[in-house]
mmCIF file of C-alpha atoms in Angstrom:
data_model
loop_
_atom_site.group_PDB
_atom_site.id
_atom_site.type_symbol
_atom_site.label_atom_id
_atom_site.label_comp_id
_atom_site.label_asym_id
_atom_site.label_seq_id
_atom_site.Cartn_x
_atom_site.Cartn_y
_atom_site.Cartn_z
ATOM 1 C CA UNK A 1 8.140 -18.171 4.265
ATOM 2 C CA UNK A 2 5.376 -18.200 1.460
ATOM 3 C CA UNK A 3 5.402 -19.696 -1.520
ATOM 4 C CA UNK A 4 4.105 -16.767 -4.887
ATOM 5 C CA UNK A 5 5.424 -18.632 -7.669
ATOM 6 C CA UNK A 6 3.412 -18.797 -10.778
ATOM 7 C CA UNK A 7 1.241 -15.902 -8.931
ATOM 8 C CA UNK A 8 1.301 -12.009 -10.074
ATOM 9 C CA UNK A 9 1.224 -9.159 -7.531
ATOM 10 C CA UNK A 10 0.344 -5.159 -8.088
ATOM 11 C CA UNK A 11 1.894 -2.997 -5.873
ATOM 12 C CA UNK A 12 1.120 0.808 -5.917
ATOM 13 C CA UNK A 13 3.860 3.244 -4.908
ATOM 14 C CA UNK A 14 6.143 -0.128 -4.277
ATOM 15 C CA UNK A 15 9.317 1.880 -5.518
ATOM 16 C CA UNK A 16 10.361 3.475 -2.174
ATOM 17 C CA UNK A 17 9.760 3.100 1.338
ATOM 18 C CA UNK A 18 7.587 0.491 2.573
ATOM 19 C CA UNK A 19 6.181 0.196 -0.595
ATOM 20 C CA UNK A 20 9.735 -1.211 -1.859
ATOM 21 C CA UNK A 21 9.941 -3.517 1.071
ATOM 22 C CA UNK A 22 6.970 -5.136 0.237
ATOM 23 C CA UNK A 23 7.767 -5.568 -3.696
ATOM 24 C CA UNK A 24 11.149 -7.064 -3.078
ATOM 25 C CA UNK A 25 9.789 -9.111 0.071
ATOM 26 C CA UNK A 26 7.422 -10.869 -3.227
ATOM 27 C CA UNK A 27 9.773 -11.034 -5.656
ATOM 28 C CA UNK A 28 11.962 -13.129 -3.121
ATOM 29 C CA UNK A 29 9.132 -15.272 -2.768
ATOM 30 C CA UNK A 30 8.949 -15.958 -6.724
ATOM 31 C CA UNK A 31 6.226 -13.683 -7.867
ATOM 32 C CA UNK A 32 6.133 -12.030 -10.935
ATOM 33 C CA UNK A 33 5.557 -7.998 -9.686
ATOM 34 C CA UNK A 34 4.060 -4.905 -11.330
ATOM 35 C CA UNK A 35 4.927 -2.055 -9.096
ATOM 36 C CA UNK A 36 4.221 1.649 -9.231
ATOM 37 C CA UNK A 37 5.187 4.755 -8.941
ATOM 38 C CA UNK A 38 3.230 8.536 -9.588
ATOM 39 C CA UNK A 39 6.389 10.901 -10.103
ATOM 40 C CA UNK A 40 9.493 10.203 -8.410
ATOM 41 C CA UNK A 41 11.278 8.944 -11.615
ATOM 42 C CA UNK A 42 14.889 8.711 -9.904
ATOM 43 C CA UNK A 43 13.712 6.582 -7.335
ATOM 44 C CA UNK A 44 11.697 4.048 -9.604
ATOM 45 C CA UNK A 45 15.322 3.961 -11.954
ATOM 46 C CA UNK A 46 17.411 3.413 -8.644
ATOM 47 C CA UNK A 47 14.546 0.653 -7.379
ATOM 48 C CA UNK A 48 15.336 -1.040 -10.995
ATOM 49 C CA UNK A 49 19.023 -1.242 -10.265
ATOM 50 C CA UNK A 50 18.513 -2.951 -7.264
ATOM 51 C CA UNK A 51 16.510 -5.714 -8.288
ATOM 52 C CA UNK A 52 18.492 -6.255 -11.554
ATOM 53 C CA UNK A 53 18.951 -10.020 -10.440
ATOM 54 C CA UNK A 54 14.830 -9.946 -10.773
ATOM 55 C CA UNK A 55 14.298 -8.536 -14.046
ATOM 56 C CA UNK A 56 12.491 -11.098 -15.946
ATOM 57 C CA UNK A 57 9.992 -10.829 -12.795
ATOM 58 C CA UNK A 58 9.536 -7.227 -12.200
ATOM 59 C CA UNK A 59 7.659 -4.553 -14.287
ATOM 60 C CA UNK A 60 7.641 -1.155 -13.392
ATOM 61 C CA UNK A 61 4.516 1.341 -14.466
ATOM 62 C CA UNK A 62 4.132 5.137 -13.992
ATOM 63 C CA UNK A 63 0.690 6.361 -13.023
ATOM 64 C CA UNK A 64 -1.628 8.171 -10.766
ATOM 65 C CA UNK A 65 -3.903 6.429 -8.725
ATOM 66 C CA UNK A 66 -6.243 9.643 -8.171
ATOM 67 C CA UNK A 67 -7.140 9.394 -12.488
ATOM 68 C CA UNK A 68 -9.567 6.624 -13.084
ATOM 69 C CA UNK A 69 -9.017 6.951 -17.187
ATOM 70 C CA UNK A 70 -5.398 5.911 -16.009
ATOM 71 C CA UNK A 71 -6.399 3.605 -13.540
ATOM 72 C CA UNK A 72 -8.558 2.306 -16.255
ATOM 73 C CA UNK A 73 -5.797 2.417 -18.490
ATOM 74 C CA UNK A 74 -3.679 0.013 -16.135
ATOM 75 C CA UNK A 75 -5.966 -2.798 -15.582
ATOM 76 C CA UNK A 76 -6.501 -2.615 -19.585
ATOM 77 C CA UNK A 77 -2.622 -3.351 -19.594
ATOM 78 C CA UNK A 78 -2.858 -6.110 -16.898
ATOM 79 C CA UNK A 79 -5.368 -7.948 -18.756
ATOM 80 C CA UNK A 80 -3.531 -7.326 -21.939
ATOM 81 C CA UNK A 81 -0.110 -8.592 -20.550
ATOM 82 C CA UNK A 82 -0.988 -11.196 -17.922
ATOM 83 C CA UNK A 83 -4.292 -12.175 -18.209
ATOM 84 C CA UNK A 84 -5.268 -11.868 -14.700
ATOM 85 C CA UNK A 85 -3.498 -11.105 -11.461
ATOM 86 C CA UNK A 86 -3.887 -13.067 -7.920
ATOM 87 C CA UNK A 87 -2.848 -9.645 -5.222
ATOM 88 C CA UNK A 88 -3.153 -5.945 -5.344
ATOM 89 C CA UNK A 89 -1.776 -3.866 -2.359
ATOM 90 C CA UNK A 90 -2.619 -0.368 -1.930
ATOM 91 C CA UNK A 91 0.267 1.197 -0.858
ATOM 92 C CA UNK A 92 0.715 4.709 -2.521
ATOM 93 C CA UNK A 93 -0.224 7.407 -0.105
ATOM 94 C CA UNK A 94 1.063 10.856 0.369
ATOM 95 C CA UNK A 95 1.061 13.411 3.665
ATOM 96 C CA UNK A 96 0.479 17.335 3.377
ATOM 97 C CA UNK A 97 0.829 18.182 7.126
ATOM 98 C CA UNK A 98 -0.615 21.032 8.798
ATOM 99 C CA UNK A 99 -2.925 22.398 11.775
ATOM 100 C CA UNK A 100 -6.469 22.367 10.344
ATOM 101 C CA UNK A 101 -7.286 25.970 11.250
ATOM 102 C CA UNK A 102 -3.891 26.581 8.294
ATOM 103 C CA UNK A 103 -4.608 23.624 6.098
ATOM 104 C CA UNK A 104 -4.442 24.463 2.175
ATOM 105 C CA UNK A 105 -7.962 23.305 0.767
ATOM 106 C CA UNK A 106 -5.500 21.985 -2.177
ATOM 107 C CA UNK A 107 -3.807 19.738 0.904
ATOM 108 C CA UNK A 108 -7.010 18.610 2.240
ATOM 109 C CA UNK A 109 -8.018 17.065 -1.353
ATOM 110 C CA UNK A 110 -4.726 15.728 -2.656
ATOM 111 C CA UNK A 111 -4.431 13.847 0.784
ATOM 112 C CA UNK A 112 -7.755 12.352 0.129
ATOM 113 C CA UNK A 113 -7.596 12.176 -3.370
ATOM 114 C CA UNK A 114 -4.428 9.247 -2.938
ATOM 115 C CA UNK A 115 -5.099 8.468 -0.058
ATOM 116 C CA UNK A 116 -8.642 7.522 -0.230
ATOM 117 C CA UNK A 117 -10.232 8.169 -3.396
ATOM 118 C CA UNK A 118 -7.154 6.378 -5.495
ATOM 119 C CA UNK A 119 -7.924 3.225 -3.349
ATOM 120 C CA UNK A 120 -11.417 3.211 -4.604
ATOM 121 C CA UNK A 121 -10.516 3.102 -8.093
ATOM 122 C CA UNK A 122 -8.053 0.464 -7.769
ATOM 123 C CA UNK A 123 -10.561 -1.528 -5.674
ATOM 124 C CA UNK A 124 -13.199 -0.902 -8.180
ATOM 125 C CA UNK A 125 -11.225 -1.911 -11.061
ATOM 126 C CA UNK A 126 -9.453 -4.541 -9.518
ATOM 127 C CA UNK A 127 -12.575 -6.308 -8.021
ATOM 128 C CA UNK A 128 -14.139 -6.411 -11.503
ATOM 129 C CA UNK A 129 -11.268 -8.819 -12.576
ATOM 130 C CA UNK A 130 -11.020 -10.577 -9.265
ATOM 131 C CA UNK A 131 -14.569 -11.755 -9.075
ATOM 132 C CA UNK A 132 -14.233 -13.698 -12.388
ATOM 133 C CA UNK A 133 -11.436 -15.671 -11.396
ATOM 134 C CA UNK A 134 -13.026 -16.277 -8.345
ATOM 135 C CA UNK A 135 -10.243 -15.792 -5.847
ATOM 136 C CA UNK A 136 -8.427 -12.835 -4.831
ATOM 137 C CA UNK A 137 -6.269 -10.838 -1.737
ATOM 138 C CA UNK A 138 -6.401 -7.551 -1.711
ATOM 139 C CA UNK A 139 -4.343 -5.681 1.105
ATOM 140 C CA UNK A 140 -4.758 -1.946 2.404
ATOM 141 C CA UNK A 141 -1.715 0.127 3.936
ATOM 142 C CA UNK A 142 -3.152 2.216 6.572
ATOM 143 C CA UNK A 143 -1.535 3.747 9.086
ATOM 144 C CA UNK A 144 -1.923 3.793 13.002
ATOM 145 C CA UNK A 145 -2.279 7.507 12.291
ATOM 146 C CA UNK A 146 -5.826 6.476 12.095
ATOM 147 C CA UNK A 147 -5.925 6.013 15.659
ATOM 148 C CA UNK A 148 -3.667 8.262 17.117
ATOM 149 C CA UNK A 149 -4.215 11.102 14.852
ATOM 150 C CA UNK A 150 -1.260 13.688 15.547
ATOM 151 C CA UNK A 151 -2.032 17.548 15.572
ATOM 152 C CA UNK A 152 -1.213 18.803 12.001
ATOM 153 C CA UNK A 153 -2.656 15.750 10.517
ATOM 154 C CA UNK A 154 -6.212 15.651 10.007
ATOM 155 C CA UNK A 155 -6.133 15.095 7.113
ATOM 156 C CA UNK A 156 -3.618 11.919 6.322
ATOM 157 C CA UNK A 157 -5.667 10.537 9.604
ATOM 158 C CA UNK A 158 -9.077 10.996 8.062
ATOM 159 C CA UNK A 159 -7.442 9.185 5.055
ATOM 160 C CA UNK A 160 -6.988 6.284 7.001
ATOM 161 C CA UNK A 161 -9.773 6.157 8.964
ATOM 162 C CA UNK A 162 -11.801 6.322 5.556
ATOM 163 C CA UNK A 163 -9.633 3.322 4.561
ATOM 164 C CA UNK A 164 -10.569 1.046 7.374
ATOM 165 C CA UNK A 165 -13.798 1.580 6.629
ATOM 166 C CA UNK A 166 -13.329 1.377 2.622
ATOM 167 C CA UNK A 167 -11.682 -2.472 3.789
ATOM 168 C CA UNK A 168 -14.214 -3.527 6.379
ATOM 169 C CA UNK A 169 -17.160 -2.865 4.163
ATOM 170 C CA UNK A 170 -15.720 -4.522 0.965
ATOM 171 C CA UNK A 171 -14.988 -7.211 2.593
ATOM 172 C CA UNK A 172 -18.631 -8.318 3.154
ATOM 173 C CA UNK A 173 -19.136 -7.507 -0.214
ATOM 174 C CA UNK A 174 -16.503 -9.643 -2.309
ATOM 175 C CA UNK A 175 -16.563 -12.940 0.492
ATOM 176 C CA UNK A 176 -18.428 -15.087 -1.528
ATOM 177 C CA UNK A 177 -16.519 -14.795 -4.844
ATOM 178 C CA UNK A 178 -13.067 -16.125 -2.917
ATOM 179 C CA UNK A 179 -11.890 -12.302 -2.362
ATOM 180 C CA UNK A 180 -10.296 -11.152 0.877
ATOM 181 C CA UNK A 181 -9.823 -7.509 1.906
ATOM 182 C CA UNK A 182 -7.803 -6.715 4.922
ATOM 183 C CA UNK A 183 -5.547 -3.519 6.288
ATOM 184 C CA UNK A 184 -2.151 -3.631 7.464
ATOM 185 C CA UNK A 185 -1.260 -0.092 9.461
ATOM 186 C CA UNK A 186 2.147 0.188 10.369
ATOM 187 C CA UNK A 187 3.361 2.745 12.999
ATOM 188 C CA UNK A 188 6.977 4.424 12.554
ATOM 189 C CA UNK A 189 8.957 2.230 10.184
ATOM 190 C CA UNK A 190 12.586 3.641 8.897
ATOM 191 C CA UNK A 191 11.948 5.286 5.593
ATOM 192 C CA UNK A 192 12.407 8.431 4.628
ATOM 193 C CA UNK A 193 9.668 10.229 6.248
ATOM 194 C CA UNK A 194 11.783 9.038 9.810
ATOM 195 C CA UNK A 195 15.019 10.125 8.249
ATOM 196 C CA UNK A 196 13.912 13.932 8.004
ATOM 197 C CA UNK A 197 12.913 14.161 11.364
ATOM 198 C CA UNK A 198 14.345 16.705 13.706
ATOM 199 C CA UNK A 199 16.096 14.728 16.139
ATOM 200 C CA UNK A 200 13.788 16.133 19.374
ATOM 201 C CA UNK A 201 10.869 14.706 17.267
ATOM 202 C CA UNK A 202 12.503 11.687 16.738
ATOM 203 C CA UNK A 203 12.972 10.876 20.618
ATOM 204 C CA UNK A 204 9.659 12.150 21.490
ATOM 205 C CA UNK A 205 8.216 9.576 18.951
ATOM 206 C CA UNK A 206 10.536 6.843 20.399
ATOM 207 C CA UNK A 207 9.535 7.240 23.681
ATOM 208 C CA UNK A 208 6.156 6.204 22.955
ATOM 209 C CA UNK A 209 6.795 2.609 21.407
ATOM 210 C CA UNK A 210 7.020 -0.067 23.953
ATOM 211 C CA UNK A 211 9.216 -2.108 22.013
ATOM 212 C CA UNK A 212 11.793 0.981 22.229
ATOM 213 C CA UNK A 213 12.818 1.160 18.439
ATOM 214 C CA UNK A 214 11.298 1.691 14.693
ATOM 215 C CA UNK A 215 10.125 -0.981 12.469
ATOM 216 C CA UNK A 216 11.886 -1.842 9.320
ATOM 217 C CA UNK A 217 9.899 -2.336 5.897
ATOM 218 C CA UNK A 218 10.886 -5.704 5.955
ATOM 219 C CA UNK A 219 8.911 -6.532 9.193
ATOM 220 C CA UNK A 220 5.475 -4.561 7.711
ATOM 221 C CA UNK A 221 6.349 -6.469 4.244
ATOM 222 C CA UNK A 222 6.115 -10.160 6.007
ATOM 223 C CA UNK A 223 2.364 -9.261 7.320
ATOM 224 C CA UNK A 224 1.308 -7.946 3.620
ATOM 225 C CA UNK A 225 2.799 -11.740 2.546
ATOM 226 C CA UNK A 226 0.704 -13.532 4.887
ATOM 227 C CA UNK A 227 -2.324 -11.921 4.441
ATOM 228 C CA UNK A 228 -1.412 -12.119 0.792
ATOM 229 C CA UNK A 229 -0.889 -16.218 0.656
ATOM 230 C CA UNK A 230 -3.529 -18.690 0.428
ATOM 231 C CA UNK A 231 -2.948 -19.459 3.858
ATOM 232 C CA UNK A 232 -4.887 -16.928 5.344
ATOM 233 C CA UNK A 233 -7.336 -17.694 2.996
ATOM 234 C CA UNK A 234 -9.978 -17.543 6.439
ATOM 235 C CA UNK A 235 -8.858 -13.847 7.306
ATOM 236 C CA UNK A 236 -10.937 -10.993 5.768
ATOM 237 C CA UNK A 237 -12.278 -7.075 7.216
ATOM 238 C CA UNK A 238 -9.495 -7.278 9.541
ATOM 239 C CA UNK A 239 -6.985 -4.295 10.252
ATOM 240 C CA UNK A 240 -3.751 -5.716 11.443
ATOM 241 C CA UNK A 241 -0.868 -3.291 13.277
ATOM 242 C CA UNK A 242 2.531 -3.265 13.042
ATOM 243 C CA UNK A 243 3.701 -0.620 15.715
ATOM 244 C CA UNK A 244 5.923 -2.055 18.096
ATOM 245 C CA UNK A 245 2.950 -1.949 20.587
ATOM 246 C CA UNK A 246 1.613 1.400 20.096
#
């Protein structure tokens, strides 16, 4: 559908999930990909295997978003391997569920920390670069969550609402230099966080989508390319769902 050739795309936690959806959606489209990952080191091997036929394309780096010397650390690399890059999307996010009266202080931080703060300092650092080459897309995975916040999640919801905000208001700030900032927030999508549902919970959350039926990562990863191309080169601050009509 779009055309990445020639261009390079970072991907944080693009190993599993949606995350891997939307790294092998741009490698099909001929990008050269940095995805990565924070610990799950069986999944980031098995993601490997399955994009052998991709190898000369794909480069997979371990570290955590919530460190800014490692953050720092990364875009050192990028500029020391490729020069520049074209697309970052902010994928890696984590949930720690629980009613707030019960919440873990610990759970309320490390939510925010990935969810929130670790967006910052890849926008930071990432803006730095962008703004000398003059163009850029940078694309934020929210979550309808956001909107709807379920009991048990205030904190994964705050996350997101924080993140809407965090896109809107960059936005305004990188337009001139060529940048665009916008939010895809998809609603339940089969990964593994659907899998382990109890099957009650499953139904109940069914019942709710007007289109009857989860998204795939494949369907979330084809919005993240659009607002990724030069095509929507006039589309910026905007939050777009993918929720079967939530």
């Amino acid at each position: 559908m779009f055309d990445f050739e020639g261009q390079t795309i970072i991907i944080t936690g693009g190993t599993r999930g949606i995350g891997k959806g939307i790294s092998e959606a741009f490698l099909k489209a001929g990008a050269r990909v940095i995805t990565t990952y924070s610990t799950n080191e069986s999944a980031a091997a098995r993601f490997k295997r399955d994009n052998e036929q991709f190898a000369g394309s794909l480069d997979v780096r371990k570290f955590d978003v919530t460190g800014y010397e490692e953050v720092e650390e990364f875009f050192r690399y990028i500029e020391t391997e490729y020069g520049s890059f074209e697309v970052l999307v902010n994928n890696a996010g984590i949930r720690k569920d629980s009613v707030l009266a019960m919440m873990k202080e610990s759970d309320w931080h490390d939510v925010m920390n990935v969810n929130l703060t670790g967006i910052f300092y890849m926008c930071k650092l990432a803006v730095m670069s962008l703004m000398r080459k003059r163009y850029g897309r940078i694309i934020n995975i929210g979550s309808v969550m956001e909107r709807y916040a379920f009991e048990g999640q205030a904190n994964y919801a705050a996350s997101k609402a924080g993140l809407v905000a965090l896109t809107r208001s960059l936005s305004k700030e990188v337009a001139t230099r060529g940048i665009t900032v916008n939010c895809v927030s998809p609603g339940f999508i089969t990964t593994e966080l659907i899998h382990d549902l109890p099957d009650k919970l499953r139904e109940a959350y069914l019942a709710r989508i007007p289109l009857k039926r989860f998204g795939e990562p494949e369907e979330v990863a084809a919005c993240v390319l659009f607002l990724a191309s030069r095509e929507a080169s006039y589309v910026t601050g905007s939050l777009l769902e993918v929720a079967g009509g939530l």
